[in-house]
């Protein structure tokens, strides 16, 4: 028989003025298992806690019930208290007689007292069935994985590496750098993107704690916080990285020309290539789909000219599995492919381009060497029309959100056109101008006032070709009249969308994503970089549209979380997890399907039955992954699963007690 | 304990998830919003932890009504728990109808940690409903005395 002590708190007058606490304490002595009970003014105070500890020793109590406030308030306090008295910290239960009783039944003291007695009875019935639970420790692997080598991934990796932890960056492209490498200037300072990005890329590549795994993808993720086993596919580069010196001779001699992805098909690259001149690592890969040697077996020029003998046509995809303590997901965004909508003539007229095309056109190392020229006839445009919210804030196109960076980069584009083409005219069609951010609104005002960009509030209804020019028809809703502009170039601020593979990666990692496939954070306000999977963090635009400063800030925040985790050799896990009674588990697997954390697997056990060894399948709970929701316990057909501290028996004991 | 019509007061068991409804009930207290002393709240980690068999057991033991309450759909602390709750609840209500238990005795509500007025309103409403419906005589273990 358990020896339960009941401690009824007055909480000053908060409880005491309504509930007859001495009477509750007296009544508690009638409940099965209770050997001691007492009431006191403030149970959570130092003397109150001392009182509990003393009573535990004097009356040899092995279970404690504190009837006071909400367990959400003081459960930890009393757990520590009984631990101090030499009991397991899970041997205490609280009856909430303040928030759920005295405060809500202030006018009915008798009924409140009766209810308080019921609540104590329920707590007593539960506590006698409480089992000792121990927080388990799991080792933490001191190595982090950053998925995505854009600015967010680079920043996160640098911060983690500078704190003394080893980091691997996995990047699917042949070079790190991401979208920021394609951008020309950055708002609101107009400093050159490459000038601030490339030093960071070099720093990451040369950092002793950082390993770059470019041209690689995450294949499989297993395990849990502190111990993720990640399989990474290193795609065959066809170039031996250890031998290649990055001289670039192969790229010069390669006869096969292909549209450059980095330049958005506005110029050509070779079949053996680096995406851009400042690529890191600055060693080429062979694009096997387009390479003449891989298609016909003839050519092989790159191999012949390579002075280092680094070209290796026989290279194969390589898989490596490494263990990581934490993962940062920073896979960034993609631009909405507006040609599927077909509106504004995008995909039909070559002079209707996206903002990213414009970045390349205005960039000194871009296809036009920084001279703004129309893609169709390479003439300098005089009238440039910008259209904002192309796809964004448009539920009809399936994107109801604001892409956030477009207002600012369109203003930036306008100033760049005006700086490079003095006699140009700028027309910007907008729904709203949203420029919150340090120095942002000032920049926007400068674009209008100093650079003379014409902002037209309204939507464009139609764009069509007339001669060499594009006729842009729209409406000025402020003046209430239609407008028609003869444009040489139209730039669309297309929506930022999630990476095409975002959903698949989320499933591998067991993290959530929203209707737009942007990853969901654990809490929109208080846990903005965490995910629901412990040990997996978010950085940058994969969580939602962001500009560079925001991505960098979030990356550093994620890095801080990773460092906090990796700075410990081992971590404590919550013991309130599901457990399996293997002897009655039928191995049906219902629990495997219902678990939101992939914490349950089927495993094979062998048993001796009547002298014979029989193998069968049973469920097995991974305590590191289980978060203790208890969904599996209800799904279990044979009642083999139970949630510790909230067992079927404990809950039913409470139900019983309530009705006695 | 014998029960009878004269002294009868509705007894309502609330299964409240730890993250939303239990916290919402705490906030109801903090806001001093008053409701009838007919309910007893039982804390579970997630509404998805509530086995329909607990509900049957409660009716057997003489509870007049059961309220299953958790986070709003889409807001579950454990991502998907309350979706299962919703399905189970709907099936359970149909079962109750089928076996001749008043389905009103089983209710489900989504009450967030911020919705103290909703908690107060729900408890008040259900208490009145059950008071009108009268005591639960079916399925209970002990005999009903007049």
PDB file of N, CA, C and O in Angstrom, chain A residues 227-256:
ATOM      1  N   UNK A 227      21.490  12.636 -32.734  1.00  0.00           N
ATOM      2  CA  UNK A 227      22.003  11.478 -33.478  1.00  0.00           C
ATOM      3  C   UNK A 227      21.229  11.239 -34.772  1.00  0.00           C
ATOM      4  O   UNK A 227      20.550  10.231 -34.920  1.00  0.00           O
ATOM      5  N   UNK A 228      21.329  12.176 -35.689  1.00  0.00           N
ATOM      6  CA  UNK A 228      20.692  11.962 -36.988  1.00  0.00           C
ATOM      7  C   UNK A 228      21.673  11.218 -37.891  1.00  0.00           C
ATOM      8  O   UNK A 228      22.820  11.650 -38.028  1.00  0.00           O
ATOM      9  N   UNK A 229      21.236  10.107 -38.485  1.00  0.00           N
ATOM     10  CA  UNK A 229      22.077   9.426 -39.467  1.00  0.00           C
ATOM     11  C   UNK A 229      21.590   9.842 -40.847  1.00  0.00           C
ATOM     12  O   UNK A 229      20.504   9.469 -41.266  1.00  0.00           O
ATOM     13  N   UNK A 230      22.415  10.625 -41.522  1.00  0.00           N
ATOM     14  CA  UNK A 230      21.988  11.206 -42.789  1.00  0.00           C
ATOM     15  C   UNK A 230      22.806  10.595 -43.931  1.00  0.00           C
ATOM     16  O   UNK A 230      24.035  10.549 -43.862  1.00  0.00           O
ATOM     17  N   UNK A 231      22.084  10.092 -44.926  1.00  0.00           N
ATOM     18  CA  UNK A 231      22.756   9.573 -46.115  1.00  0.00           C
ATOM     19  C   UNK A 231      22.759  10.672 -47.171  1.00  0.00           C
ATOM     20  O   UNK A 231      21.721  11.239 -47.486  1.00  0.00           O
ATOM     21  N   UNK A 232      23.957  10.976 -47.658  1.00  0.00           N
ATOM     22  CA  UNK A 232      24.117  12.055 -48.632  1.00  0.00           C
ATOM     23  C   UNK A 232      24.599  11.468 -49.951  1.00  0.00           C
ATOM     24  O   UNK A 232      25.522  10.654 -49.978  1.00  0.00           O
ATOM     25  N   UNK A 233      23.906  11.883 -51.012  1.00  0.00           N
ATOM     26  CA  UNK A 233      24.304  11.410 -52.340  1.00  0.00           C
ATOM     27  C   UNK A 233      25.219  12.449 -52.967  1.00  0.00           C
ATOM     28  O   UNK A 233      24.819  13.592 -53.177  1.00  0.00           O
ATOM     29  N   UNK A 234      26.462  12.038 -53.224  1.00  0.00           N
ATOM     30  CA  UNK A 234      27.387  12.921 -53.930  1.00  0.00           C
ATOM     31  C   UNK A 234      27.309  12.552 -55.398  1.00  0.00           C
ATOM     32  O   UNK A 234      27.763  11.476 -55.797  1.00  0.00           O
ATOM     33  N   UNK A 235      26.693  13.453 -56.157  1.00  0.00           N
ATOM     34  CA  UNK A 235      26.523  13.144 -57.579  1.00  0.00           C
ATOM     35  C   UNK A 235      27.895  13.115 -58.268  1.00  0.00           C
ATOM     36  O   UNK A 235      28.804  13.872 -57.896  1.00  0.00           O
ATOM     37  N   UNK A 236      27.986  12.286 -59.282  1.00  0.00           N
ATOM     38  CA  UNK A 236      29.271  12.149 -59.976  1.00  0.00           C
ATOM     39  C   UNK A 236      29.604  13.443 -60.705  1.00  0.00           C
ATOM     40  O   UNK A 236      28.839  13.903 -61.544  1.00  0.00           O
ATOM     41  N   UNK A 237      30.741  14.045 -60.376  1.00  0.00           N
ATOM     42  CA  UNK A 237      31.169  15.290 -61.037  1.00  0.00           C
ATOM     43  C   UNK A 237      31.880  15.002 -62.341  1.00  0.00           C
ATOM     44  O   UNK A 237      32.051  15.872 -63.173  1.00  0.00           O
ATOM     45  N   UNK A 238      32.397  13.794 -62.452  1.00  0.00           N
ATOM     46  CA  UNK A 238      33.243  13.374 -63.582  1.00  0.00           C
ATOM     47  C   UNK A 238      34.581  14.115 -63.579  1.00  0.00           C
ATOM     48  O   UNK A 238      35.305  14.097 -64.571  1.00  0.00           O
ATOM     49  N   UNK A 239      34.847  14.793 -62.475  1.00  0.00           N
ATOM     50  CA  UNK A 239      36.130  15.481 -62.332  1.00  0.00           C
ATOM     51  C   UNK A 239      36.670  15.120 -60.950  1.00  0.00           C
ATOM     52  O   UNK A 239      35.940  15.215 -59.960  1.00  0.00           O
ATOM     53  N   UNK A 240      37.887  14.668 -60.922  1.00  0.00           N
ATOM     54  CA  UNK A 240      38.494  14.310 -59.649  1.00  0.00           C
ATOM     55  C   UNK A 240      38.885  15.583 -58.899  1.00  0.00           C
ATOM     56  O   UNK A 240      39.815  16.296 -59.273  1.00  0.00           O
ATOM     57  N   UNK A 241      38.136  15.852 -57.803  1.00  0.00           N
ATOM     58  CA  UNK A 241      38.304  17.102 -57.059  1.00  0.00           C
ATOM     59  C   UNK A 241      39.689  17.226 -56.436  1.00  0.00           C
ATOM     60  O   UNK A 241      40.198  18.337 -56.255  1.00  0.00           O
ATOM     61  N   UNK A 242      40.281  16.086 -56.091  1.00  0.00           N
ATOM     62  CA  UNK A 242      41.587  16.144 -55.421  1.00  0.00           C
ATOM     63  C   UNK A 242      42.695  16.527 -56.391  1.00  0.00           C
ATOM     64  O   UNK A 242      43.715  17.091 -55.998  1.00  0.00           O
ATOM     65  N   UNK A 243      42.497  16.202 -57.658  1.00  0.00           N
ATOM     66  CA  UNK A 243      43.556  16.409 -58.643  1.00  0.00           C
ATOM     67  C   UNK A 243      43.368  17.739 -59.391  1.00  0.00           C
ATOM     68  O   UNK A 243      44.336  18.435 -59.702  1.00  0.00           O
ATOM     69  N   UNK A 244      42.103  18.102 -59.649  1.00  0.00           N
ATOM     70  CA  UNK A 244      41.800  19.293 -60.439  1.00  0.00           C
ATOM     71  C   UNK A 244      42.383  20.543 -59.784  1.00  0.00           C
ATOM     72  O   UNK A 244      42.308  20.727 -58.577  1.00  0.00           O
ATOM     73  N   UNK A 245      42.988  21.384 -60.611  1.00  0.00           N
ATOM     74  CA  UNK A 245      43.561  22.614 -60.074  1.00  0.00           C
ATOM     75  C   UNK A 245      42.649  23.810 -60.341  1.00  0.00           C
ATOM     76  O   UNK A 245      42.937  24.912 -59.902  1.00  0.00           O
ATOM     77  N   UNK A 246      41.590  23.589 -61.093  1.00  0.00           N
ATOM     78  CA  UNK A 246      40.674  24.689 -61.403  1.00  0.00           C
ATOM     79  C   UNK A 246      41.238  25.661 -62.420  1.00  0.00           C
ATOM     80  O   UNK A 246      40.885  26.834 -62.427  1.00  0.00           O
ATOM     81  N   UNK A 247      42.116  25.153 -63.344  1.00  0.00           N
ATOM     82  CA  UNK A 247      42.744  26.052 -64.325  1.00  0.00           C
ATOM     83  C   UNK A 247      41.737  26.545 -65.363  1.00  0.00           C
ATOM     84  O   UNK A 247      41.904  27.617 -65.942  1.00  0.00           O
ATOM     85  N   UNK A 248      40.712  25.735 -65.647  1.00  0.00           N
ATOM     86  CA  UNK A 248      39.652  26.187 -66.549  1.00  0.00           C
ATOM     87  C   UNK A 248      39.908  25.884 -68.015  1.00  0.00           C
ATOM     88  O   UNK A 248      39.118  26.258 -68.877  1.00  0.00           O
ATOM     89  N   UNK A 249      40.997  25.187 -68.342  1.00  0.00           N
ATOM     90  CA  UNK A 249      41.331  24.885 -69.734  1.00  0.00           C
ATOM     91  C   UNK A 249      40.248  24.032 -70.398  1.00  0.00           C
ATOM     92  O   UNK A 249      39.875  24.252 -71.550  1.00  0.00           O
ATOM     93  N   UNK A 250      39.736  23.064 -69.643  1.00  0.00           N
ATOM     94  CA  UNK A 250      38.698  22.176 -70.174  1.00  0.00           C
ATOM     95  C   UNK A 250      37.473  22.961 -70.606  1.00  0.00           C
ATOM     96  O   UNK A 250      36.866  22.686 -71.638  1.00  0.00           O
ATOM     97  N   UNK A 251      37.116  23.981 -69.813  1.00  0.00           N
ATOM     98  CA  UNK A 251      35.927  24.772 -70.110  1.00  0.00           C
ATOM     99  C   UNK A 251      36.137  25.600 -71.369  1.00  0.00           C
ATOM    100  O   UNK A 251      35.212  25.863 -72.110  1.00  0.00           O
ATOM    101  N   UNK A 252      37.389  26.027 -71.575  1.00  0.00           N
ATOM    102  CA  UNK A 252      37.692  26.786 -72.791  1.00  0.00           C
ATOM    103  C   UNK A 252      37.578  25.909 -74.025  1.00  0.00           C
ATOM    104  O   UNK A 252      37.073  26.332 -75.061  1.00  0.00           O
ATOM    105  N   UNK A 253      38.059  24.668 -73.931  1.00  0.00           N
ATOM    106  CA  UNK A 253      38.177  23.811 -75.107  1.00  0.00           C
ATOM    107  C   UNK A 253      36.905  23.024 -75.412  1.00  0.00           C
ATOM    108  O   UNK A 253      36.744  22.533 -76.521  1.00  0.00           O
ATOM    109  N   UNK A 254      36.038  22.860 -74.431  1.00  0.00           N
ATOM    110  CA  UNK A 254      34.837  22.048 -74.630  1.00  0.00           C
ATOM    111  C   UNK A 254      34.036  22.606 -75.796  1.00  0.00           C
ATOM    112  O   UNK A 254      33.697  23.793 -75.825  1.00  0.00           O
ATOM    113  N   UNK A 255      33.714  21.786 -76.806  1.00  0.00           N
ATOM    114  CA  UNK A 255      33.014  22.298 -77.979  1.00  0.00           C
ATOM    115  C   UNK A 255      31.505  22.409 -77.801  1.00  0.00           C
ATOM    116  O   UNK A 255      30.820  23.032 -78.597  1.00  0.00           O
ATOM    117  N   UNK A 256      30.970  21.818 -76.758  1.00  0.00           N
ATOM    118  CA  UNK A 256      29.510  21.758 -76.611  1.00  0.00           C
ATOM    119  C   UNK A 256      29.000  22.950 -75.797  1.00  0.00           C
ATOM    120  O   UNK A 256      29.432  23.169 -74.662  1.00  0.00           O
TER     121      UNK A 256
END
